[in-house]
Coordinates of C-alpha atoms and ligand atoms in Angstrom, one line a residue:
X24 CA -97.6 -204.1 -181.3
X25 CA -95.6 -202.2 -183.9
X26 CA -95.2 -198.4 -183.6
X27 CA -94.8 -196.8 -187.0
X28 CA -94.1 -193.1 -187.8
X29 CA -96.8 -192.1 -190.3
X30 CA -96.3 -189.1 -192.5
X31 CA -99.4 -188.3 -194.5
X32 CA -97.5 -185.9 -196.8
X33 CA -98.7 -183.3 -199.3
X34 CA -101.0 -183.1 -202.3
X35 CA -102.6 -186.6 -202.8
X36 CA -100.6 -187.8 -199.7
X37 CA -103.4 -187.6 -197.1
X38 CA -105.9 -189.3 -199.5
X39 CA -103.7 -192.2 -200.2
X40 CA -102.6 -192.5 -196.6
X41 CA -106.2 -192.8 -195.4
X42 CA -106.6 -195.6 -198.0
X43 CA -103.3 -197.4 -197.1
X44 CA -104.0 -197.3 -193.3
X45 CA -107.5 -198.8 -193.9
X46 CA -106.0 -201.6 -195.9
X47 CA -103.1 -202.3 -193.5
X48 CA -105.5 -202.3 -190.5
X49 CA -107.7 -204.8 -192.3
X50 CA -105.0 -207.4 -191.9
X51 CA -105.4 -207.3 -188.1
X52 CA -101.6 -206.7 -187.6
X53 CA -101.4 -204.6 -184.4
X54 CA -100.0 -201.2 -185.3
X55 CA -99.9 -197.9 -183.4
X56 CA -99.6 -195.0 -185.9
X57 CA -97.4 -192.2 -184.6
X58 CA -98.7 -189.4 -187.0
X59 CA -96.2 -186.7 -187.9
X60 CA -96.0 -184.0 -190.5
X61 CA -93.3 -182.9 -193.0
X62 CA -93.0 -181.1 -196.3
X63 CA -95.4 -178.3 -197.4
X64 CA -97.9 -179.1 -194.6
X65 CA -95.2 -178.7 -191.9
X66 CA -93.8 -175.5 -193.5
X67 CA -97.2 -174.0 -193.4
X68 CA -97.8 -175.0 -189.8
X69 CA -94.4 -174.8 -188.1
X70 CA -92.3 -172.8 -190.5
X71 CA -90.0 -175.7 -191.3
X72 CA -90.5 -178.6 -193.7
X73 CA -89.0 -181.1 -191.3
X74 CA -89.9 -180.5 -187.7
X75 CA -87.9 -181.9 -184.8
X76 CA -90.9 -183.9 -183.6
X77 CA -91.0 -185.8 -186.9
X78 CA -87.3 -186.5 -186.8
X79 CA -87.5 -187.6 -183.2
X80 CA -90.5 -189.9 -184.0
X81 CA -88.6 -191.7 -186.8
X82 CA -85.5 -191.9 -184.7
X83 CA -87.5 -193.6 -181.9
X84 CA -89.7 -195.9 -184.0
X85 CA -87.1 -196.8 -186.7
X86 CA -89.8 -197.6 -189.2
X87 CA -91.8 -195.0 -191.2
X88 CA -94.6 -195.1 -193.8
X89 CA -94.3 -191.9 -195.7
X90 CA -96.6 -190.4 -198.4
X91 CA -95.2 -188.1 -201.0
X92 CA -93.9 -184.6 -200.0
X93 CA -93.9 -181.6 -202.2
X94 CA -90.5 -180.1 -203.0
X95 CA -90.3 -176.8 -204.7
X96 CA -88.7 -176.9 -208.1
X97 CA -85.7 -174.6 -208.6
X98 CA -85.4 -172.5 -205.4
X99 CA -87.1 -173.0 -202.0
X100 CA -86.3 -175.5 -199.3
X101 CA -84.2 -178.7 -199.8
X102 CA -86.0 -182.0 -200.4
X103 CA -87.2 -183.5 -197.2
X104 CA -87.0 -186.9 -198.8
X105 CA -83.3 -186.5 -199.5
X106 CA -82.7 -185.0 -196.0
X107 CA -84.4 -188.0 -194.3
X108 CA -82.5 -190.5 -196.4
X109 CA -79.2 -188.8 -195.6
X110 CA -79.9 -188.1 -191.9
X111 CA -80.8 -191.7 -191.2
X112 CA -78.3 -193.1 -193.7
X113 CA -81.0 -194.9 -195.6
X114 CA -78.5 -196.0 -198.2
X115 CA -80.5 -198.6 -200.2
X116 CA -83.6 -197.6 -202.2
X117 CA -85.3 -200.8 -203.3
X118 CA -87.9 -200.3 -205.9
X119 CA -89.6 -203.5 -207.3
X120 CA -91.6 -203.3 -210.6
X121 CA -93.7 -206.4 -211.2
X122 CA -96.3 -206.7 -213.9
X123 CA -100.0 -206.7 -212.8
X124 CA -102.5 -208.8 -214.7
X125 CA -105.5 -207.0 -216.1
X126 CA -103.8 -203.8 -217.4
X127 CA -103.3 -202.7 -221.0
X128 CA -99.6 -202.4 -221.0
X129 CA -97.0 -203.4 -223.7
X130 CA -95.4 -206.1 -221.5
X131 CA -96.7 -208.6 -219.1
X132 CA -93.4 -210.1 -218.0
X133 CA -91.7 -207.3 -216.1
X134 CA -90.2 -208.5 -212.9
X135 CA -87.3 -206.3 -212.0
X136 CA -86.0 -204.6 -208.9
X137 CA -84.0 -201.3 -209.0
X138 CA -81.6 -200.9 -206.1
X139 CA -80.6 -197.3 -206.1
X140 CA -77.8 -195.8 -204.1
X141 CA -79.6 -193.3 -201.9
X142 CA -77.2 -191.0 -200.1
X143 CA -74.4 -190.0 -202.6
X144 CA -74.0 -189.2 -206.3
X145 CA -75.5 -186.0 -207.7
X146 CA -78.0 -185.9 -204.8
X147 CA -75.3 -185.2 -202.3
X148 CA -76.4 -181.6 -202.5
X149 CA -73.0 -180.1 -203.1
X150 CA -73.9 -177.4 -205.7
X151 CA -73.7 -173.7 -206.1
X152 CA -74.2 -170.8 -208.5
X153 CA -71.4 -168.7 -209.8
X154 CA -72.7 -165.1 -209.9
X155 CA -71.6 -162.1 -211.8
X156 CA -73.2 -158.7 -211.6
X157 CA -75.8 -160.1 -209.2
X158 CA -77.1 -163.0 -211.4
X159 CA -76.1 -166.6 -211.9
X160 CA -73.9 -167.1 -214.9
X161 CA -73.1 -170.7 -214.2
X162 CA -73.9 -173.5 -211.8
X163 CA -71.8 -176.3 -210.5
X164 CA -72.7 -179.6 -208.9
X165 CA -70.4 -182.2 -207.5
X166 CA -71.0 -185.9 -207.7
X167 CA -69.8 -187.8 -204.6
X168 CA -69.0 -191.4 -205.1
X169 CA -67.1 -193.2 -202.4
X170 CA -65.6 -196.7 -202.3
X171 CA -67.5 -197.4 -199.0
X172 CA -70.8 -196.1 -200.5
X173 CA -70.4 -198.2 -203.7
X174 CA -69.4 -201.3 -201.7
X175 CA -72.3 -201.2 -199.4
X176 CA -75.0 -200.6 -202.1
X177 CA -73.6 -203.1 -204.6
X178 CA -73.1 -205.7 -201.9
X179 CA -76.7 -205.0 -200.7
X180 CA -77.9 -205.7 -204.2
X181 CA -76.1 -209.1 -204.5
X182 CA -77.2 -210.1 -200.9
X183 CA -80.8 -209.1 -201.7
X184 CA -80.7 -211.1 -205.0
X185 CA -79.4 -214.1 -203.1
X186 CA -82.0 -213.8 -200.3
X187 CA -85.0 -213.5 -202.5
X188 CA -83.9 -216.0 -205.1
X189 CA -83.1 -213.7 -207.9
X190 CA -80.6 -214.8 -210.5
X191 CA -78.8 -211.7 -212.0
X192 CA -77.5 -208.3 -211.0
X193 CA -76.9 -205.6 -213.6
X194 CA -74.6 -202.7 -212.7
X195 CA -75.7 -199.6 -214.5
X196 CA -73.3 -196.8 -215.0
X197 CA -71.9 -194.2 -217.5
X198 CA -68.3 -195.2 -217.1
X199 CA -67.5 -194.4 -220.8
X200 CA -67.9 -190.7 -220.0
X201 CA -67.9 -190.3 -216.2
X202 CA -64.6 -192.2 -215.9
X203 CA -64.0 -191.5 -212.2
X204 CA -67.4 -191.5 -210.6
X205 CA -69.2 -194.1 -212.7
X206 CA -65.9 -195.8 -213.3
X207 CA -65.4 -196.4 -209.6
X208 CA -68.9 -197.7 -209.3
X209 CA -68.4 -200.2 -212.1
X210 CA -64.9 -201.3 -210.9
X211 CA -66.4 -202.1 -207.4
X212 CA -69.3 -203.8 -209.1
X213 CA -66.9 -206.2 -210.8
X214 CA -65.0 -206.8 -207.6
X215 CA -68.1 -207.6 -205.6
X216 CA -69.6 -209.8 -208.3
X217 CA -66.7 -212.2 -207.8
X218 CA -67.8 -212.8 -204.2
X219 CA -71.2 -214.1 -205.5
X220 CA -70.4 -216.6 -208.2
X221 CA -73.9 -218.1 -208.0
X222 CA -75.4 -214.8 -209.2
X223 CA -75.0 -213.8 -212.8
X224 CA -73.4 -210.4 -213.3
X225 CA -73.4 -208.0 -216.2
X226 CA -73.2 -204.2 -216.7
X227 CA -74.9 -201.6 -218.9
X228 CA -74.3 -198.1 -219.9
X229 CA -77.3 -196.1 -218.6
X230 CA -78.6 -194.8 -221.9
X231 CA -78.5 -198.2 -223.6
X232 CA -80.0 -199.7 -220.5
X233 CA -83.0 -197.2 -220.7
X234 CA -83.6 -198.3 -224.3
X235 CA -83.3 -202.0 -223.5
X236 CA -85.7 -201.7 -220.6
X237 CA -88.3 -200.3 -223.0
X238 CA -87.6 -202.8 -225.8
X239 CA -87.1 -206.0 -223.7
X240 CA -87.7 -205.5 -220.0
X241 CA -87.9 -209.2 -219.3
X242 CA -84.1 -209.5 -219.5
X243 CA -83.6 -207.5 -216.3
X244 CA -83.7 -208.9 -212.8
X245 CA -81.9 -206.7 -210.2
X246 CA -80.4 -203.4 -211.4
X247 CA -78.0 -201.6 -209.1
X248 CA -77.0 -198.1 -209.8
X249 CA -76.1 -194.6 -208.6
X250 CA -78.6 -192.2 -207.2
X251 CA -79.8 -190.1 -210.2
X252 CA -79.7 -193.1 -212.7
X253 CA -81.7 -195.1 -210.2
X254 CA -84.3 -192.4 -209.7
X255 CA -84.9 -192.2 -213.4
X256 CA -84.7 -195.9 -214.3
X257 CA -87.1 -196.9 -211.5
X258 CA -89.7 -194.4 -212.8
X259 CA -89.2 -195.8 -216.2
X260 CA -89.8 -199.3 -214.8
X261 CA -93.0 -198.0 -213.2
X262 CA -94.2 -196.8 -216.6
X263 CA -93.6 -200.3 -218.0
X264 CA -96.0 -201.9 -215.5
X265 CA -98.8 -199.3 -215.7
X266 CA -97.6 -196.0 -214.2
X267 CA -96.4 -194.3 -211.0
X268 CA -99.6 -195.2 -209.1
X269 CA -98.4 -198.7 -208.7
X270 CA -94.8 -198.8 -207.5
X271 CA -93.4 -198.6 -204.0
X272 CA -90.0 -198.2 -202.6
X273 CA -88.2 -199.1 -199.4
X274 CA -85.4 -196.8 -198.1
X275 CA -83.3 -199.1 -196.0
X276 CA -80.5 -198.2 -193.6
X277 CA -78.7 -200.2 -190.8
X278 CA -80.8 -198.6 -188.1
X279 CA -84.0 -197.5 -189.7
X280 CA -86.3 -198.0 -192.8
X281 CA -88.8 -195.8 -194.5
X282 CA -91.4 -197.0 -196.9
X283 CA -93.0 -194.8 -199.6
X284 CA -94.7 -194.6 -202.9
X285 CA -92.3 -193.9 -205.8
X286 CA -94.5 -191.1 -207.1
X287 CA -94.8 -187.5 -206.0
X288 CA -97.6 -185.4 -204.5
X289 CA -99.4 -185.2 -207.8
X290 CA -100.7 -181.6 -207.4
X291 CA -102.6 -181.9 -210.7
X292 CA -105.1 -184.4 -209.1
X293 CA -104.8 -183.5 -205.4
X294 CA -108.1 -183.2 -203.6
X295 CA -110.1 -184.9 -206.4
X296 CA -110.2 -188.2 -204.7
X297 CA -109.0 -190.1 -207.7
X298 CA -105.4 -190.9 -206.9
X299 CA -104.4 -194.5 -207.1
X300 CA -103.6 -195.7 -203.6
X301 CA -101.8 -198.9 -204.8
X302 CA -98.3 -197.6 -204.6
X303 CA -98.6 -196.5 -201.0
X304 CA -100.4 -199.8 -200.2
X305 CA -97.6 -201.7 -201.8
X306 CA -95.2 -199.6 -199.7
X307 CA -97.2 -201.0 -196.7
X308 CA -96.6 -204.5 -198.0
X309 CA -92.8 -203.9 -198.1
X310 CA -93.1 -202.4 -194.6
X311 CA -95.0 -205.5 -193.3
X312 CA -92.3 -207.8 -194.8
X313 CA -89.6 -205.7 -193.0
X314 CA -91.6 -206.1 -189.7
X315 CA -91.7 -209.9 -190.3
X316 CA -95.5 -209.8 -190.9
X317 CA -95.2 -212.0 -194.0
X318 CA -98.8 -213.4 -194.0
X319 CA -100.3 -209.9 -193.8
X320 CA -98.0 -208.7 -196.6
X321 CA -99.0 -211.6 -198.9
X322 CA -102.7 -211.1 -198.1
X323 CA -102.6 -207.4 -199.1
X324 CA -100.5 -208.0 -202.2
X325 CA -102.9 -210.8 -203.3
X326 CA -105.9 -208.5 -202.7
X327 CA -104.4 -205.5 -204.7
X328 CA -103.5 -207.8 -207.6
X329 CA -107.0 -209.3 -207.6
X330 CA -108.7 -205.9 -207.6
X331 CA -106.5 -204.7 -210.4
X332 CA -107.1 -207.9 -212.4
X333 CA -110.9 -207.7 -212.1
X334 CA -110.7 -204.0 -213.1
X335 CA -114.1 -203.0 -211.7
X336 CA -112.8 -200.9 -208.8
X337 CA -109.7 -199.2 -210.1
X338 CA -108.9 -195.5 -210.3
X339 CA -108.9 -193.7 -213.7
X340 CA -105.1 -193.8 -214.2
X341 CA -105.5 -197.6 -214.6
X342 CA -108.7 -197.5 -216.5
X343 CA -109.5 -194.3 -218.4
X344 CA -113.1 -193.2 -217.8
X345 CA -113.4 -195.1 -214.5
X346 CA -115.3 -193.2 -211.8
X347 CA -113.8 -195.2 -209.0
X348 CA -112.4 -193.1 -206.2
X349 CA -109.3 -193.7 -204.1
X350 CA -111.4 -194.8 -201.1
X351 CA -113.6 -197.1 -203.2
X352 CA -110.5 -198.8 -204.5
X353 CA -109.2 -199.2 -201.0
X354 CA -112.5 -200.6 -199.8
X355 CA -112.5 -203.2 -202.6
X356 CA -109.0 -204.2 -201.5
X357 CA -110.2 -204.5 -197.9
X358 CA -113.2 -206.6 -199.0
X359 CA -110.8 -209.0 -200.7
X360 CA -108.6 -209.3 -197.6
X361 CA -111.6 -210.1 -195.5
X362 CA -113.2 -212.5 -197.9
Ligands
NAI8 P1 -95.7 -186.9 -209.5 O1 -95.3 -188.3 -209.3 O2 -96.4 -186.2 -208.4 O3 -96.8 -186.8 -210.7 C1 -96.4 -187.2 -212.1 C2 -97.7 -187.6 -212.8 O4 -98.2 -188.9 -212.3 C3 -98.9 -186.7 -212.6 O5 -99.6 -186.6 -213.8 C4 -99.7 -187.3 -211.5 O6 -101.1 -187.0 -211.6 C5 -99.5 -188.8 -211.8 N1 -99.6 -189.6 -210.5 C6 -98.6 -189.6 -209.6 N2 -99.1 -190.4 -208.6 C7 -100.3 -190.9 -208.9 C8 -101.3 -191.7 -208.3 N3 -101.0 -192.3 -207.1 N4 -102.4 -191.9 -208.9 C9 -102.7 -191.4 -210.1 N5 -101.8 -190.6 -210.8 C10 -100.6 -190.3 -210.2 O7 -94.5 -186.0 -210.0 P2 -94.3 -184.4 -210.2 O8 -95.5 -183.8 -210.7 O9 -93.1 -184.3 -211.0 O10 -94.0 -183.9 -208.7 C11 -94.9 -183.3 -207.9 C12 -94.3 -183.0 -206.5 O11 -94.0 -184.3 -205.9 C13 -93.0 -182.2 -206.6 O12 -93.0 -181.3 -205.6 C14 -91.9 -183.3 -206.4 O13 -90.7 -182.8 -205.8 C15 -92.6 -184.2 -205.4 N6 -92.1 -185.6 -205.4 C16 -92.0 -186.2 -204.2 C17 -91.6 -187.5 -204.1 C18 -91.6 -188.2 -202.7 O14 -92.1 -187.6 -201.8 N7 -91.1 -189.4 -202.6 C19 -91.2 -188.3 -205.3 C20 -91.3 -187.6 -206.5 C21 -91.8 -186.3 -206.6

């Protein structure tokens, strides 16, 4: 029996969580869900976006499936996602983007994985306003890049590539301008690449990389990069394969791992029952792989791909005009698993 901390999240979170739980349970893998809240929902109920019970549950269970959490833009509380990643030292954010058959997208050969450094960089949260006469006249933010942080994420990317049979690792940086922070990341990238002669290594400046991902995504295999660049490029990769509703991410640390959809709480469609559940379901696939439940993981992935390929039970983000709901798509996936 696996005990998993389940955080249904905000906005579309509870809708896609219901769908993902249904699909994961259809595999028959014995799971006990330890339901906890965080984000806007927790703030409204307990006056804090990250209650101690939620932290304790994750500390105890070491594996979490988390739906998106709303973070106020500008002021308000600090991102719970970032806090969870830093508190549990979930340093590697692994975000695969693999083309799905059956979608009208410009490319059908995308098969890349972004490995994003998850605890440092511009997301270290070291920033402040400089005030004059009671109002901010400037703002400063510090990018933290440590040798230890670079070594562990870049080494993780090479080890991951080796383990899953991938051929190339591309270090993405902005070392032409950010000579210290990005420069250190690149330098360590070159050092670590020498330890893995069987894996091809190259590097790209982030702006050119973004253009090349749009023009010719098939050339990328594993991308490893710092926190902000990884956040942006992995969303770009989602767009290449059909949108945010499809891509999942794993936040991996030495002690614990948290699995989530790459997208946010989508307030524009919350409560309408039309959110695509695939990203959170694919997060469930990554979670099952982590738990050693490979057969269940493969069964779910095959079912999701088959439902998307057939196109008769997919949400409107994948097929404009479709009236298929989140739960109907989940039920179609369950039916494939059971057939
Ligand atoms: P978002 O990812 O929530 O939405 C961007 C666009 O994609 C919207 O048009 C939305 O409808 C669409 N979309 C997203 N997921 C979808 C799905 N499953 N099915 C169909 N369409 C989908 O990004 P946005 O609007 O910038 O952020 C909303 C909130 O989510 C913010 O508070 C943000 O901080 C938070 N957020 C949370 C994340 C997390 O918990 N891991 C990640 C990203 C954002």
